[in-house]
XYZ file of C-alpha atoms in Angstrom:
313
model
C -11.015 18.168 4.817
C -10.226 18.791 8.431
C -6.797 18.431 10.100
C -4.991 17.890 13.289
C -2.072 17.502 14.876
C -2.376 14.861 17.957
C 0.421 13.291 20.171
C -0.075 9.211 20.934
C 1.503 6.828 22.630
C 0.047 3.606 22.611
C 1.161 -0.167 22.858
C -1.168 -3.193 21.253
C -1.326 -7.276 21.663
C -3.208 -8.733 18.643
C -4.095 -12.519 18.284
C -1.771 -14.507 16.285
C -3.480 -14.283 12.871
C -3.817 -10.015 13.323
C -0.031 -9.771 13.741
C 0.586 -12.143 10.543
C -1.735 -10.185 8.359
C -1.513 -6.819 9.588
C 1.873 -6.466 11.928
C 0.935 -4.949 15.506
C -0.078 -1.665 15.803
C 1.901 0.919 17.545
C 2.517 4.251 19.073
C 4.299 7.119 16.885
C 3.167 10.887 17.252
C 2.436 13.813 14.633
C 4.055 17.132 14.855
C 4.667 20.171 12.606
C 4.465 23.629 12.239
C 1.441 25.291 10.064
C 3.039 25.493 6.712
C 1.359 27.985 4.012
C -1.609 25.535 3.448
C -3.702 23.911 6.050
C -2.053 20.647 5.448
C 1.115 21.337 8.280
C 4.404 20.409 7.841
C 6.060 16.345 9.371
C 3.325 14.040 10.232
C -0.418 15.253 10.466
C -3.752 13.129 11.078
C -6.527 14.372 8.519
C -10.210 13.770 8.082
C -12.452 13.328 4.815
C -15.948 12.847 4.278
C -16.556 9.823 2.088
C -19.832 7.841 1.733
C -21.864 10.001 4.574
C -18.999 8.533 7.007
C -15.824 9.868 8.360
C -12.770 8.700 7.505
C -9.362 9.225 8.307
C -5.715 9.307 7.372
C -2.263 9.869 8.446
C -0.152 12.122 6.036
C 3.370 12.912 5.905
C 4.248 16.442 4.300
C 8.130 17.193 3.923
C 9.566 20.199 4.492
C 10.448 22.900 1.339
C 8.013 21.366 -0.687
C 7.513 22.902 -3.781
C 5.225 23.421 -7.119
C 3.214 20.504 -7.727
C 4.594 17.128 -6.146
C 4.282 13.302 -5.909
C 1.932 11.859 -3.753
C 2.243 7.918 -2.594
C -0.545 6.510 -1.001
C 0.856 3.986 1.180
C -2.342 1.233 2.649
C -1.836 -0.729 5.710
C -2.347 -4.307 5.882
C -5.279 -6.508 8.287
C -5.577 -5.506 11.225
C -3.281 -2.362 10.778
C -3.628 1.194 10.585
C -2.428 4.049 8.723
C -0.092 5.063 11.865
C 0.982 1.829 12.282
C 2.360 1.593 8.233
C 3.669 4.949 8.642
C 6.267 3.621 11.224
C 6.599 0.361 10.045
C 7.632 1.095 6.284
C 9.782 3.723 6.630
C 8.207 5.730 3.964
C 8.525 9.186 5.801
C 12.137 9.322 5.363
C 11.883 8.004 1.522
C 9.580 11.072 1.173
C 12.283 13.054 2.571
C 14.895 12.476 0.128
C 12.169 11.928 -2.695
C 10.582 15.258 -2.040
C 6.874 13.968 -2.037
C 3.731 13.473 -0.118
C 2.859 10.335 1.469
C -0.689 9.279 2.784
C -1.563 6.436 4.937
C -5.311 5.806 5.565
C -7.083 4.109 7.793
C -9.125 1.271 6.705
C -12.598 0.579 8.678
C -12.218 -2.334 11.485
C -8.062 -2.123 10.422
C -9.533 -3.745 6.407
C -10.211 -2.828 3.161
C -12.697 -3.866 1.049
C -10.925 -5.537 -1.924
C -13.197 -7.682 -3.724
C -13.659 -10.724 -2.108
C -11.490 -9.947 1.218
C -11.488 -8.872 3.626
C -13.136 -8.487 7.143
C -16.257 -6.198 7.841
C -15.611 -3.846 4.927
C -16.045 -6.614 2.534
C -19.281 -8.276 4.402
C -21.237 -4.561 3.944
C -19.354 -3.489 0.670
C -17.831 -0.603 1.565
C -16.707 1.986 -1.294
C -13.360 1.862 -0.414
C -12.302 2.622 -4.167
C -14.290 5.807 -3.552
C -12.771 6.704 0.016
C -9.218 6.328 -1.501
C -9.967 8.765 -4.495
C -12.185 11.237 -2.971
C -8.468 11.440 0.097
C -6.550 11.948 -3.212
C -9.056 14.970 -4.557
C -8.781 16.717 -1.294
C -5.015 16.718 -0.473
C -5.258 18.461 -3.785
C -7.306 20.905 -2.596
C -4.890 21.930 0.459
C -1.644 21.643 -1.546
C -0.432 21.064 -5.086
C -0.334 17.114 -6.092
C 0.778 16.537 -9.777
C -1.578 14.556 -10.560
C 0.502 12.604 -13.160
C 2.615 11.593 -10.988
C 0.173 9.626 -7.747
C 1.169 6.248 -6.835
C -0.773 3.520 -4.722
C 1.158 0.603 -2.716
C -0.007 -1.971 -0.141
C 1.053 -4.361 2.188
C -1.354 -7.571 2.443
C -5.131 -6.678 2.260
C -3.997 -3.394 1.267
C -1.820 -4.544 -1.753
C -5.209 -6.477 -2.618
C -6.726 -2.645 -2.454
C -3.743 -0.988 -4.500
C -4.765 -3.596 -6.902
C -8.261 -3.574 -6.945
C -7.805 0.504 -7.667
C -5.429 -0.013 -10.006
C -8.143 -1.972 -11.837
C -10.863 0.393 -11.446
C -9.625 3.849 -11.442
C -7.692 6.022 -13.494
C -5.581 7.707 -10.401
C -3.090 6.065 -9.944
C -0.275 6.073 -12.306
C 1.584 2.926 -10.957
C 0.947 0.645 -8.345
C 3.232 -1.944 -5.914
C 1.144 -4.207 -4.079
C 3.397 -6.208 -1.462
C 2.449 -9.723 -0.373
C -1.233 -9.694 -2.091
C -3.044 -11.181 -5.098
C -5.959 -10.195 -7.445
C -9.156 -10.580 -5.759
C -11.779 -8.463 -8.209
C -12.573 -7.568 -11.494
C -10.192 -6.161 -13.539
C -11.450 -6.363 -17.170
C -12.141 -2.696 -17.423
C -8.479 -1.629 -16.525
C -6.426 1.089 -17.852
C -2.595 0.252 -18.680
C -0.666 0.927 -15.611
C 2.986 0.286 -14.653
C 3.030 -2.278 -11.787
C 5.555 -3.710 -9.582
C 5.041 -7.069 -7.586
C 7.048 -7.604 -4.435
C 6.422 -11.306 -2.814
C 8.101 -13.566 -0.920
C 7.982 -17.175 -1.977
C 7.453 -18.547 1.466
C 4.356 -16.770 2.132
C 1.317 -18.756 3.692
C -0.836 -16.260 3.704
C -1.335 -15.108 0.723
C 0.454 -18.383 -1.723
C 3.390 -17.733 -4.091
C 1.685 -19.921 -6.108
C -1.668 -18.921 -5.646
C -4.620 -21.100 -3.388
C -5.878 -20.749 -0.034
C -4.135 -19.433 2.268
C -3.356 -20.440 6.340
C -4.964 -17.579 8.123
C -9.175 -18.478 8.172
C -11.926 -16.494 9.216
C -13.976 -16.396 11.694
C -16.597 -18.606 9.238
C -13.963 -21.410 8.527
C -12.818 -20.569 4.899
C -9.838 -19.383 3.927
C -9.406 -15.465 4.448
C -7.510 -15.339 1.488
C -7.966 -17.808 -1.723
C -6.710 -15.986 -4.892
C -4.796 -16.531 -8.316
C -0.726 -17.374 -8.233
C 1.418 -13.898 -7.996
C 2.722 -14.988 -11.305
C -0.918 -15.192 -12.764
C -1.723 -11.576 -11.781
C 1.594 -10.166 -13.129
C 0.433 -12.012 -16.320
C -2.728 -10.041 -16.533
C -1.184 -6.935 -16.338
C 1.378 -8.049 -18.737
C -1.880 -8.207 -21.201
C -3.473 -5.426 -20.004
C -0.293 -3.331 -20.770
C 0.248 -4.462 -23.895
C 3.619 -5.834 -22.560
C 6.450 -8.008 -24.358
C 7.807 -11.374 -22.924
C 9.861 -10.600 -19.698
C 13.248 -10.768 -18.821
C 14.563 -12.300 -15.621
C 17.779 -11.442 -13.240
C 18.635 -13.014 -10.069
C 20.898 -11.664 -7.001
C 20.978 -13.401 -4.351
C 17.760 -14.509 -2.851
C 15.750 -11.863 -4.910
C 14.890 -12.614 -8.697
C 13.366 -10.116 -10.991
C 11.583 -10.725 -13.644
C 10.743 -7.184 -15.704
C 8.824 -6.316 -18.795
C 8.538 -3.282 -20.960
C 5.001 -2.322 -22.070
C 3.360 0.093 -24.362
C 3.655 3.895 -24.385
C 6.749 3.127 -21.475
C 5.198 1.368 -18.823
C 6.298 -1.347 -16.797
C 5.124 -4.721 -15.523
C 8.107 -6.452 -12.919
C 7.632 -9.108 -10.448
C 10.378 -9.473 -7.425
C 9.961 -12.784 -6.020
C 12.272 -12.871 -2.604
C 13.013 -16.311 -1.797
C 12.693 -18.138 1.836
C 11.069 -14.994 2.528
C 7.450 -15.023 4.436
C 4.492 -12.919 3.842
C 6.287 -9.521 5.032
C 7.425 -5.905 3.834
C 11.012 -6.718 3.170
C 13.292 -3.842 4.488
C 10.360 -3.054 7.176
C 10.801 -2.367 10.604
C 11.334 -5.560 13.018
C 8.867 -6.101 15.318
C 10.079 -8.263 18.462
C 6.647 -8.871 19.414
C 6.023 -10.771 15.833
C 9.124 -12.683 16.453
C 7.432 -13.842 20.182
C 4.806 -15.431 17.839
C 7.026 -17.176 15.615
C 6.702 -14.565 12.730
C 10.368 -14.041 11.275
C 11.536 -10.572 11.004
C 11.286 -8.996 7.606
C 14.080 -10.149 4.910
C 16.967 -7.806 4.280
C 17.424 -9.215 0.820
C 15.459 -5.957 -0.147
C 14.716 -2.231 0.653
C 10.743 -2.812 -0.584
C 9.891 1.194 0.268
C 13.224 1.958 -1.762
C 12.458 0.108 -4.668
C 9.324 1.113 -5.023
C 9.845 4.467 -5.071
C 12.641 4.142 -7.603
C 9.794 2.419 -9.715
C 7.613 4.918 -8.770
C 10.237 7.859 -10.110
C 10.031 6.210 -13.563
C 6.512 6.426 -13.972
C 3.690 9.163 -15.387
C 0.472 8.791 -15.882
């Protein structure tokens, strides 16, 4: 794994249906000083071979990190990029206060590949599922990861990746896709906690499951999965889970199950709310399109990680 530090500066204008999906990329910059491992500490930009290609991925290393620690892996939606969920999620400072590792990769052409979306990494089948675990194996290798404790989340097309690898791998010890649905095979899955985040008046990817408004470039839906309340009911089963329980506050209702051997299955449905990271960064240049700024019914990167601090692998 190679790393470097570089300094950007960069402003974007995306068509309509790249700043629904994905959110507009944007500048930022990456900065540290050479810690004790090769892996510096504040923001970094690393490189991994994976597949006979090149890939690459923003990481965020806090400072006085000790022993063996958390790592989040934190996947951008359409059209995004790792730097641009880095500034939009505010998981940097979370990691701060947490004391763990985050990681934010770059999908190929701004997608991932998970299952039956989206964009050109779904058209050639690229091993996305491999990139993501082969990045996990070599952070390890530059600085202590306990590996019971690594944690996958994903706005979009990347909560359809967290979900797809929380199907078929064994990394990942709880996942929290945001604003995605189950678009692969996921009869081989081991019992994982997950958390759901969604907002019910998301037309991109349906509350209640469908086709959704954004199309490709082919005419069908980019996006035609099962209801969020159908997924969380498969991992219910796959986690051996007991009938859930359900508490509302406000616009945000949670419905929460315990599983087997202490896991955890919840859904947060956030009502009015679009298909957004709620708590995220405003973007003014989403709002210019008529894309409502993210509901501050909910901290999504705080909740997670609180969900994420109750689970082991």
């Amino acid at each position: 794994m190679r790393s470097r530090c570089v300094g950007v500066l960069g402003v974007c204008l995306l068509p309509v249906l790249a700043v629904a999906l994905g959110g507009c990329l944007g500048g930022g910059h990456a900065s540290g000083t050479p810690g004790s491992q090769s892996i510096p500490v504040g923001q970094s930009t690393q490189t991994v071979e994976s597949g006979g290609v090149s890939r690459t991925f923003r990481l965020y290393r806090p400072q006085g990190l000790t022993d063996a620690v958390p790592l989040v892996v934190m996947l951008h939606g359409g059209f995004g990029t790792g730097e641009q969920a880095e500034r939009s999620y505010r998981w940097d400072s979370e990691a701060d206060n947490g004391h763990f590792l985050v990681s934010y990769p770059d999908g190929l052409n701004r997608a991932w590949n998970a299952g039956t979306c989206c964009g050109e990494p779904q058209r050639v089948n690229t091993d996305d599922v491999g990139f993501i675990t082969t990045m996990v194996g070599a952070i390890e290798q530059e600085i202590p990861i306990d590996r019971a404790r690594v944690y996958v989340t994903g706005m979009s097309n990347g909560a359809m990746m967290a979900l797809r690898l929380g199907c078929q791998t064994d990394t990942f010890a709880a996942i929290a896709p945001v604003a995605g649905t189950l678009l692969t095979d996921c009869s081989q899955a081991r019992p994982t906690s997950v958390l759901q985040i969604h907002g019910t008046a998301d037309d991109r990817v349906p509350y209640n499951g469908g086709p959704g408004k954004a199309f490709a470039t082919n005419g069908n839906p980019r996006v035609d999965g099962p209801s969020v309340e159908s997924v969380n009911a498969t991992w219910r089963s796959i986690d051996a889970c007991g009938p859930p329980t359900s508490a509302t506050a406000g616009s945000v209702t949670t419905q929460t199950s315990g599983c087997a051997d202490g896991r955890t299955v919840e859904l947060i449905a956030v009502a009015g709310a679009g298909h957004q990271w709620p708590g995220g960064a405003p973007s003014p240049l989403l709002e210019q399109f008529g894309i409502p700024a993210p509901s501050t019914a909910l901290d999504a990167t705080d909740t997670i990680w609180q969900f994420f601090a109750q689970s082991r692998r």
